[in-house]
Amino acid sequence: MAARGSKPLVALIGTLDTKQAEYQFATSWLEKHNCNVVVLDASTRSPFEGPLSFDLGASSKLHRPKDLLGTHAFAEDAERSKVRELLREACLDELTSLQARGELNSIASFGGSQDTAFATSIMRSPTFSIGLPKHLWLYERYHAHDTTIRPGSHLRNGAKQDKSSSPAEEKDHKPMIAISMFGVTTVAVNQISDLLKERGYEPVAFHATGSGGRSIERLIREGFFASVVDLTTTEVCDHLYNGVLSAGPDRLTAAAECGVPQVVSVGALDMINFGSLSSLPSRIKLQNSKDDGPMHYTEDGTPVYEHNSQVTLVRTSAAQCKEIGEYIVGKLTTGLSRLQKGGNAAPVRILFPREGLSAMDGAEGVWNNPEARTALHGSIREALKSKASQSNLQSPVTIEAFEHHINSAEFAMIVADQAAQLVSK
């Protein structure tokens, strides 16, 4: 590696396939403030080429996944868990080499559960000397205003590491649109966010991890948003079936009750989130298997996916999807009470992607289940009809299905167009 003079060197560990913009921001800020940066891209999605473009100073460096894996034998079609372990070893090798040469001053990472588990497994290595600063930022640990309403400030504070000065408030008067996301809907959210920005809006992403859902509901009530794109409603599954990421019974109520227009979809309603595989509730009984891969099955054949050592996902069944659909309609139609009291109920457009609800679902997913998707769509449609007939009023909630996957470019365009239409009305 080229000599870096007397500038401190910060190593950033993360997944650029889902968080390139965030790592680019942190890298640029660190370089601007007299640091060199080594970015270790631990993305596990084939073909492991890394980002097409990433701006770096002359003395900083990006290690793409293929660069890191070059010293390790691996197959492009290997299980992600296997590739991730090889990337962990490769990142550890690179950081150990930097420290041995006396060049490493700090290690940092930020992200969700996957990045956290990966980065901390490296940071805890006895290889690194006591006193070497190791920083990890989790969106759950920050107040919602810091994480989402001022995302640039959040990343800048992280890049500053432990400096006490706080940044000046940034003024931005663009209409803000809340958007819910999860790792398995990140592709969709990135596309929708870019399209909304092109239309002059400021998308604000919330991770659907329980705390994120509670934050989005509270901030809607506080009047922060012109509209809501509730793409990823997965917290409902955890609320109904005792998963670990429930946002509670008030999820999906604030926008309707406050008259905020919203586009709603069914992102990640194909899964219930639990902790480690060994922590699954006793009612979920796994088949005995000698396979050490991430995919498991319950005794009744339900797919169970070990996402990492701390996160296990259970596929929702057709029967559960029917219940989920009915529950969601019950929450979204609370706005009907406004009509009955003479007020104006905000429009709610439910957009349903028939070809898949997440990166796990669909023709190329690990647990494609058309029957469950059909049950979910039918349940929502029938529940809406029932609610409308009971109220004798025209419902502000509509549903439309599309022959696209939730992460497709076509569906992203539809969502962005509908969201922009609602704001402009």
Short mmCIF file of C-alpha atoms in Angstrom, two decimals:
data_model
loop_
_atom_site.label_atom_id
_atom_site.label_comp_id
_atom_site.label_asym_id
_atom_site.label_seq_id
_atom_site.Cartn_x
_atom_site.Cartn_y
_atom_site.Cartn_z
CA MET A 1 0.00 0.00 0.00
CA ALA A 2 1.28 3.50 -0.82
CA ALA A 3 2.81 5.52 1.97
CA ARG A 4 0.32 7.82 3.62
CA GLY A 5 2.58 10.28 5.38
CA SER A 6 1.45 11.39 8.81
CA LYS A 7 -2.29 11.34 8.14
CA PRO A 8 -4.28 8.94 10.35
CA LEU A 9 -5.76 5.94 8.56
CA VAL A 10 -9.37 4.89 9.18
CA ALA A 11 -10.60 1.50 7.93
CA LEU A 12 -14.30 1.37 7.06
CA ILE A 13 -15.95 -2.07 6.90
CA GLY A 14 -19.32 -2.34 5.20
CA THR A 15 -21.54 -3.57 2.40
CA LEU A 16 -21.45 -1.18 -0.52
CA ASP A 17 -24.11 -3.08 -2.44
CA THR A 18 -26.69 -1.68 -0.01
CA LYS A 19 -24.97 1.29 1.64
CA GLN A 20 -22.68 2.81 -0.98
CA ALA A 21 -24.05 6.33 -0.53
CA GLU A 22 -23.48 6.22 3.23
CA TYR A 23 -19.92 4.93 2.95
CA GLN A 24 -19.16 7.42 0.19
CA PHE A 25 -20.37 10.22 2.47
CA ALA A 26 -18.24 9.04 5.41
CA THR A 27 -15.18 8.52 3.19
CA SER A 28 -15.43 11.99 1.67
CA TRP A 29 -15.89 13.61 5.08
CA LEU A 30 -12.91 11.80 6.58
CA GLU A 31 -10.68 12.72 3.64
CA LYS A 32 -11.79 16.34 3.86
CA HIS A 33 -10.72 16.33 7.51
CA ASN A 34 -7.19 15.08 6.87
CA CYS A 35 -7.66 11.32 7.15
CA ASN A 36 -6.80 8.54 4.74
CA VAL A 37 -9.38 5.81 4.32
CA VAL A 38 -9.36 2.12 3.45
CA VAL A 39 -12.82 0.84 2.53
CA LEU A 40 -13.34 -2.92 2.83
CA ASP A 41 -16.43 -3.85 0.81
CA ALA A 42 -17.92 -7.00 2.34
CA SER A 43 -20.86 -7.30 -0.06
CA THR A 44 -21.89 -10.91 -0.60
CA ARG A 45 -23.98 -10.58 -3.74
CA SER A 46 -22.44 -12.12 -6.86
CA PRO A 47 -20.51 -11.20 -9.03
CA PHE A 48 -18.50 -9.51 -6.24
CA GLU A 49 -17.18 -6.74 -8.47
CA GLY A 50 -18.07 -3.97 -6.03
CA PRO A 51 -19.38 -0.51 -6.96
CA LEU A 52 -18.87 0.77 -10.48
CA SER A 53 -17.79 4.14 -9.13
CA PHE A 54 -16.53 5.24 -5.72
CA ASP A 55 -14.66 8.52 -5.24
CA LEU A 56 -11.39 8.25 -3.31
CA GLY A 57 -8.48 10.53 -2.58
CA ALA A 58 -5.04 9.69 -3.94
CA SER A 59 -3.89 8.05 -0.69
CA SER A 60 -7.10 6.18 0.11
CA LYS A 61 -8.07 2.76 -1.20
CA LEU A 62 -11.13 0.61 -1.90
CA HIS A 63 -10.91 -3.17 -1.58
CA ARG A 64 -13.77 -4.66 -3.59
CA PRO A 65 -15.11 -8.10 -2.62
CA LYS A 66 -13.27 -9.77 -5.48
CA ASP A 67 -10.02 -8.05 -4.40
CA LEU A 68 -10.44 -9.40 -0.89
CA LEU A 69 -11.48 -12.87 -2.03
CA GLY A 70 -8.62 -13.13 -4.51
CA THR A 71 -6.46 -14.84 -1.90
CA HIS A 72 -9.20 -17.30 -0.94
CA ALA A 73 -10.68 -20.14 -2.96
CA PHE A 74 -14.38 -19.52 -3.46
CA ALA A 75 -17.19 -20.28 -5.89
CA GLU A 76 -19.41 -17.52 -7.26
CA ASP A 77 -22.48 -19.67 -6.57
CA ALA A 78 -21.44 -20.48 -2.99
CA GLU A 79 -23.83 -19.90 -0.09
CA ARG A 80 -23.71 -16.30 1.13
CA SER A 81 -22.81 -17.50 4.63
CA LYS A 82 -19.70 -19.23 3.23
CA VAL A 83 -18.68 -16.19 1.16
CA ARG A 84 -19.23 -13.97 4.20
CA GLU A 85 -16.90 -16.09 6.31
CA LEU A 86 -14.21 -15.91 3.61
CA LEU A 87 -14.67 -12.13 3.43
CA ARG A 88 -14.32 -11.90 7.21
CA GLU A 89 -11.01 -13.77 7.04
CA ALA A 90 -9.83 -11.59 4.15
CA CYS A 91 -10.76 -8.35 5.92
CA LEU A 92 -9.01 -9.55 9.05
CA ASP A 93 -5.89 -10.38 7.02
CA GLU A 94 -5.83 -6.90 5.45
CA LEU A 95 -6.36 -5.07 8.75
CA THR A 96 -3.77 -7.23 10.51
CA SER A 97 -1.26 -6.34 7.80
CA LEU A 98 -2.01 -2.62 8.17
CA GLN A 99 -1.58 -2.80 11.93
CA ALA A 100 1.69 -4.73 11.63
CA ARG A 101 3.06 -1.88 9.50
CA GLY A 102 1.91 0.67 12.06
CA GLU A 103 -0.53 2.30 9.64
CA LEU A 104 -3.91 1.53 11.20
CA ASN A 105 -5.41 4.17 13.49
CA SER A 106 -9.09 3.22 13.71
CA ILE A 107 -11.71 0.74 12.49
CA ALA A 108 -15.31 1.80 11.91
CA SER A 109 -18.56 0.39 10.56
CA PHE A 110 -22.25 1.26 10.49
CA GLY A 111 -25.39 -0.46 9.30
CA GLY A 112 -27.98 -3.05 10.24
CA SER A 113 -27.80 -6.45 11.88
CA GLN A 114 -25.80 -8.09 9.08
CA ASP A 115 -23.08 -5.42 8.99
CA THR A 116 -23.02 -5.26 12.77
CA ALA A 117 -22.49 -9.00 13.22
CA PHE A 118 -19.81 -9.01 10.52
CA ALA A 119 -17.86 -5.97 11.72
CA THR A 120 -17.92 -6.84 15.41
CA SER A 121 -16.61 -10.34 14.69
CA ILE A 122 -13.56 -8.63 13.20
CA MET A 123 -13.23 -5.89 15.82
CA ARG A 124 -13.21 -8.44 18.65
CA SER A 125 -10.19 -10.23 17.22
CA PRO A 126 -7.28 -10.44 19.71
CA THR A 127 -5.09 -9.41 16.77
CA PHE A 128 -5.84 -5.76 17.42
CA SER A 129 -4.04 -4.00 20.20
CA ILE A 130 -5.84 -2.65 23.23
CA GLY A 131 -6.43 1.03 22.65
CA LEU A 132 -7.03 0.84 18.90
CA PRO A 133 -10.29 2.78 18.45
CA LYS A 134 -13.11 0.65 17.08
CA HIS A 135 -16.38 2.40 16.29
CA LEU A 136 -19.75 0.91 15.42
CA TRP A 137 -22.88 2.96 14.73
CA LEU A 138 -26.33 1.38 14.82
CA TYR A 139 -29.39 3.24 13.59
CA GLU A 140 -31.41 1.81 16.49
CA ARG A 141 -29.20 3.58 19.03
CA TYR A 142 -29.89 7.06 17.75
CA HIS A 143 -32.96 9.18 18.22
CA ALA A 144 -35.09 9.11 15.12
CA HIS A 145 -34.41 12.79 14.39
CA ASP A 146 -30.68 12.10 14.16
CA THR A 147 -31.01 8.98 12.09
CA THR A 148 -33.60 9.92 9.56
CA ILE A 149 -34.64 13.54 9.57
CA ARG A 150 -31.01 14.63 9.45
CA PRO A 151 -29.25 11.58 7.97
CA GLY A 152 -26.26 13.63 6.82
CA SER A 153 -25.73 14.89 10.35
CA HIS A 154 -25.88 11.34 11.72
CA LEU A 155 -23.18 10.07 9.36
CA ARG A 156 -21.07 13.17 9.88
CA ASN A 157 -21.19 12.69 13.66
CA GLY A 158 -20.14 9.09 13.13
CA ALA A 159 -17.25 10.11 10.91
CA LYS A 160 -16.12 12.63 13.52
CA GLN A 161 -15.82 9.64 15.88
CA ASP A 162 -15.63 11.25 19.33
CA LYS A 163 -15.37 14.96 18.56
CA SER A 164 -17.75 16.99 20.67
CA SER A 165 -18.62 19.75 18.20
CA SER A 166 -21.96 19.32 16.48
CA PRO A 167 -22.69 20.31 12.91
CA ALA A 168 -24.73 23.31 11.92
CA GLU A 169 -28.35 22.59 11.13
CA GLU A 170 -28.81 22.01 7.43
CA LYS A 171 -31.74 23.80 5.82
CA ASP A 172 -33.68 21.87 3.25
CA HIS A 173 -37.22 22.82 2.39
CA LYS A 174 -37.96 19.97 -0.01
CA PRO A 175 -41.15 18.07 0.87
CA MET A 176 -40.15 14.98 2.82
CA ILE A 177 -41.57 11.54 2.08
CA ALA A 178 -41.10 8.77 4.65
CA ILE A 179 -40.21 5.36 3.22
CA SER A 180 -39.92 2.06 5.10
CA MET A 181 -37.22 -0.43 4.22
CA PHE A 182 -35.55 -3.68 5.18
CA GLY A 183 -32.42 -5.39 3.89
CA VAL A 184 -34.52 -7.51 1.54
CA THR A 185 -36.27 -4.44 0.05
CA THR A 186 -33.19 -2.21 -0.13
CA VAL A 187 -32.97 -2.52 -3.92
CA ALA A 188 -36.52 -1.20 -4.22
CA VAL A 189 -36.02 1.62 -1.73
CA ASN A 190 -32.82 2.80 -3.41
CA GLN A 191 -34.57 2.99 -6.78
CA ILE A 192 -37.68 4.69 -5.40
CA SER A 193 -35.58 7.18 -3.43
CA ASP A 194 -33.60 8.16 -6.53
CA LEU A 195 -36.81 8.66 -8.51
CA LEU A 196 -38.35 10.78 -5.76
CA LYS A 197 -35.23 12.93 -5.56
CA GLU A 198 -35.43 13.52 -9.31
CA ARG A 199 -38.97 14.79 -8.75
CA GLY A 200 -37.87 17.26 -6.09
CA TYR A 201 -38.72 15.34 -2.92
CA GLU A 202 -36.55 14.29 0.02
CA PRO A 203 -37.05 10.59 0.83
CA VAL A 204 -36.36 9.67 4.45
CA ALA A 205 -35.76 5.96 5.06
CA PHE A 206 -36.76 4.06 8.19
CA HIS A 207 -35.57 0.52 8.83
CA ALA A 208 -38.50 -1.75 9.69
CA THR A 209 -36.93 -3.12 12.85
CA GLY A 210 -39.57 -2.24 15.41
CA SER A 211 -37.94 0.99 16.57
CA GLY A 212 -38.01 2.22 12.97
CA GLY A 213 -41.72 1.56 12.66
CA ARG A 214 -42.47 3.32 15.93
CA SER A 215 -40.39 6.30 14.78
CA ILE A 216 -42.19 6.61 11.46
CA GLU A 217 -45.57 6.62 13.22
CA ARG A 218 -44.49 9.23 15.76
CA LEU A 219 -42.91 11.55 13.21
CA ILE A 220 -45.97 11.35 10.96
CA ARG A 221 -48.04 12.54 13.92
CA GLU A 222 -45.56 15.37 14.47
CA GLY A 223 -46.19 16.60 10.94
CA PHE A 224 -42.81 15.97 9.33
CA PHE A 225 -43.99 14.33 6.12
CA ALA A 226 -45.95 15.38 3.06
CA SER A 227 -46.57 11.73 2.22
CA VAL A 228 -45.60 8.20 3.19
CA VAL A 229 -44.31 5.31 1.09
CA ASP A 230 -44.83 2.42 3.49
CA LEU A 231 -43.16 -0.09 1.20
CA THR A 232 -41.99 -2.49 3.91
CA THR A 233 -44.72 -3.45 6.36
CA THR A 234 -42.97 -6.54 7.72
CA GLU A 235 -43.21 -5.41 11.36
CA VAL A 236 -46.86 -6.49 11.23
CA CYS A 237 -45.74 -10.12 10.86
CA ASP A 238 -43.62 -9.89 14.00
CA HIS A 239 -46.46 -8.21 15.90
CA LEU A 240 -48.95 -10.92 14.98
CA TYR A 241 -46.64 -13.92 15.36
CA ASN A 242 -44.35 -12.94 18.23
CA GLY A 243 -41.28 -12.07 16.20
CA VAL A 244 -38.53 -9.86 17.59
CA LEU A 245 -39.09 -6.78 15.40
CA SER A 246 -42.65 -5.77 16.24
CA ALA A 247 -43.46 -2.05 16.17
CA GLY A 248 -46.54 -2.60 18.32
CA PRO A 249 -50.28 -2.26 17.68
CA ASP A 250 -50.15 1.36 16.45
CA ARG A 251 -48.18 0.56 13.31
CA LEU A 252 -49.97 1.70 10.11
CA THR A 253 -52.34 4.05 11.94
CA ALA A 254 -50.72 7.50 12.06
CA ALA A 255 -50.98 8.49 8.39
CA ALA A 256 -54.66 7.56 8.13
CA GLU A 257 -55.54 9.27 11.41
CA CYS A 258 -53.56 12.41 10.55
CA GLY A 259 -54.78 12.74 6.97
CA VAL A 260 -51.38 12.10 5.36
CA PRO A 261 -51.61 10.45 1.91
CA GLN A 262 -49.75 7.18 1.60
CA VAL A 263 -48.64 4.50 -0.79
CA VAL A 264 -48.49 1.14 0.98
CA SER A 265 -47.00 -2.13 -0.18
CA VAL A 266 -46.33 -5.58 1.20
CA GLY A 267 -42.55 -5.59 1.47
CA ALA A 268 -41.12 -8.49 3.50
CA LEU A 269 -44.54 -9.76 4.59
CA ASP A 270 -43.11 -13.13 3.58
CA MET A 271 -41.12 -13.40 6.80
CA ILE A 272 -41.20 -13.38 10.59
CA ASN A 273 -37.96 -12.33 12.31
CA PHE A 274 -36.42 -14.18 15.22
CA GLY A 275 -33.03 -14.22 16.92
CA SER A 276 -30.48 -17.00 16.63
CA LEU A 277 -31.57 -20.36 15.25
CA SER A 278 -31.31 -21.88 18.72
CA SER A 279 -33.68 -19.23 20.13
CA LEU A 280 -36.67 -20.12 17.92
CA PRO A 281 -39.92 -20.58 19.90
CA SER A 282 -40.70 -24.15 20.87
CA ARG A 283 -43.73 -24.17 18.55
CA ILE A 284 -41.34 -23.99 15.57
CA LYS A 285 -39.92 -27.49 15.37
CA LEU A 286 -37.15 -28.03 12.82
CA GLN A 287 -36.55 -31.19 10.85
CA ASN A 288 -33.35 -33.05 11.65
CA SER A 289 -30.82 -32.28 8.93
CA LYS A 290 -27.11 -32.85 8.39
CA ASP A 291 -26.94 -29.90 6.00
CA ASP A 292 -24.94 -27.04 7.55
CA GLY A 293 -26.28 -24.42 5.10
CA PRO A 294 -28.54 -21.52 6.06
CA MET A 295 -31.80 -23.11 4.85
CA HIS A 296 -33.80 -25.28 7.24
CA TYR A 297 -37.38 -26.56 7.33
CA THR A 298 -39.92 -27.10 10.06
CA GLU A 299 -41.61 -30.45 10.50
CA ASP A 300 -44.55 -29.20 8.42
CA GLY A 301 -42.23 -27.99 5.64
CA THR A 302 -42.13 -24.26 6.39
CA PRO A 303 -38.83 -22.73 5.19
CA VAL A 304 -36.56 -21.26 7.88
CA TYR A 305 -33.53 -19.22 6.82
CA GLU A 306 -30.54 -18.55 9.10
CA HIS A 307 -29.65 -15.05 7.88
CA ASN A 308 -26.69 -14.80 10.26
CA SER A 309 -25.77 -15.98 13.75
CA GLN A 310 -28.21 -13.52 15.33
CA VAL A 311 -31.09 -13.40 12.82
CA THR A 312 -33.38 -16.23 11.69
CA LEU A 313 -36.27 -15.74 9.26
CA VAL A 314 -39.38 -17.94 9.06
CA ARG A 315 -41.53 -17.89 5.91
CA THR A 316 -45.15 -16.84 6.48
CA SER A 317 -47.70 -19.42 5.36
CA ALA A 318 -50.74 -18.84 3.16
CA ALA A 319 -52.98 -18.97 6.24
CA GLN A 320 -50.85 -16.41 8.04
CA CYS A 321 -50.79 -14.17 4.96
CA LYS A 322 -54.59 -14.18 4.97
CA GLU A 323 -54.60 -12.99 8.58
CA ILE A 324 -51.91 -10.40 7.84
CA GLY A 325 -53.94 -8.94 4.97
CA GLU A 326 -57.06 -8.59 7.11
CA TYR A 327 -55.06 -6.96 9.91
CA ILE A 328 -53.42 -4.42 7.60
CA VAL A 329 -56.75 -3.35 6.11
CA GLY A 330 -58.15 -2.89 9.60
CA LYS A 331 -55.34 -0.47 10.42
CA LEU A 332 -55.38 1.44 7.14
CA THR A 333 -59.13 1.97 7.13
CA THR A 334 -59.15 3.84 10.43
CA GLY A 335 -59.21 6.92 8.21
CA LEU A 336 -62.84 6.07 7.37
CA SER A 337 -63.81 7.51 10.75
CA ARG A 338 -62.76 10.92 9.41
CA LEU A 339 -65.29 10.61 6.59
CA GLN A 340 -68.00 9.54 8.99
CA LYS A 341 -67.31 12.61 11.12
CA GLY A 342 -67.43 14.90 8.11
CA GLY A 343 -63.66 15.22 7.68
CA ASN A 344 -61.44 14.41 4.72
CA ALA A 345 -59.76 11.02 4.69
CA ALA A 346 -56.38 10.95 2.94
CA PRO A 347 -56.00 8.52 0.03
CA VAL A 348 -54.26 5.21 0.62
CA ARG A 349 -53.04 3.27 -2.40
CA ILE A 350 -51.99 -0.31 -1.78
CA LEU A 351 -49.67 -1.48 -4.55
CA PHE A 352 -49.19 -5.24 -4.72
CA PRO A 353 -46.20 -6.86 -6.53
CA ARG A 354 -47.45 -10.29 -7.59
CA GLU A 355 -44.00 -11.66 -8.50
CA GLY A 356 -42.37 -11.40 -5.08
CA LEU A 357 -42.45 -9.56 -1.75
CA SER A 358 -38.73 -9.43 -0.98
CA ALA A 359 -35.31 -10.57 -2.15
CA MET A 360 -36.11 -13.90 -0.47
CA ASP A 361 -39.39 -14.34 -2.33
CA GLY A 362 -40.15 -14.78 -6.03
CA ALA A 363 -38.83 -16.96 -8.82
CA GLU A 364 -35.19 -16.36 -7.88
CA GLY A 365 -35.72 -16.30 -4.12
CA VAL A 366 -34.95 -19.02 -1.61
CA TRP A 367 -38.61 -19.55 -0.71
CA ASN A 368 -40.86 -18.62 -3.61
CA ASN A 369 -44.50 -19.13 -2.56
CA PRO A 370 -47.10 -17.95 -5.11
CA GLU A 371 -49.90 -19.50 -3.03
CA ALA A 372 -49.05 -17.32 -0.02
CA ARG A 373 -48.83 -14.19 -2.19
CA THR A 374 -52.22 -14.97 -3.72
CA ALA A 375 -53.72 -15.48 -0.26
CA LEU A 376 -52.32 -12.14 0.90
CA HIS A 377 -53.61 -10.25 -2.13
CA GLY A 378 -57.05 -11.87 -1.95
CA SER A 379 -57.32 -11.20 1.76
CA ILE A 380 -56.55 -7.49 1.35
CA ARG A 381 -58.98 -7.14 -1.54
CA GLU A 382 -61.85 -8.91 0.24
CA ALA A 383 -61.28 -7.05 3.51
CA LEU A 384 -61.42 -3.72 1.68
CA LYS A 385 -64.72 -4.70 0.06
CA SER A 386 -66.12 -5.70 3.43
CA LYS A 387 -65.07 -2.46 5.11
CA ALA A 388 -66.52 -0.36 2.30
CA SER A 389 -69.89 -2.14 2.44
CA GLN A 390 -70.08 -1.77 6.21
CA SER A 391 -69.48 2.00 6.11
CA ASN A 392 -71.72 2.82 3.12
CA LEU A 393 -69.06 5.34 2.09
CA GLN A 394 -66.51 5.33 -0.69
CA SER A 395 -63.29 4.08 0.86
CA PRO A 396 -60.11 6.16 0.47
CA VAL A 397 -58.17 2.87 0.43
CA THR A 398 -57.64 1.15 -2.93
CA ILE A 399 -55.56 -1.81 -4.08
CA GLU A 400 -53.93 -2.49 -7.42
CA ALA A 401 -51.79 -5.49 -8.33
CA PHE A 402 -48.88 -5.54 -10.79
CA GLU A 403 -47.03 -8.38 -12.49
CA HIS A 404 -43.68 -7.25 -11.08
CA HIS A 405 -41.33 -8.14 -8.24
CA ILE A 406 -41.11 -5.60 -5.42
CA ASN A 407 -37.41 -4.99 -6.18
CA SER A 408 -37.91 -4.51 -9.92
CA ALA A 409 -37.25 -1.22 -11.68
CA GLU A 410 -40.78 -1.30 -13.09
CA PHE A 411 -42.40 -1.51 -9.67
CA ALA A 412 -40.13 1.23 -8.31
CA MET A 413 -41.30 3.55 -11.08
CA ILE A 414 -44.95 2.80 -10.31
CA VAL A 415 -44.47 3.47 -6.59
CA ALA A 416 -42.59 6.73 -7.17
CA ASP A 417 -45.16 7.97 -9.69
CA GLN A 418 -48.07 7.23 -7.36
CA ALA A 419 -46.34 8.84 -4.37
CA ALA A 420 -45.58 11.99 -6.36
CA GLN A 421 -49.18 12.17 -7.56
CA LEU A 422 -50.49 12.03 -4.00
CA VAL A 423 -48.20 14.82 -2.80
CA SER A 424 -49.07 17.10 -5.70
CA LYS A 425 -52.84 16.80 -5.13
#
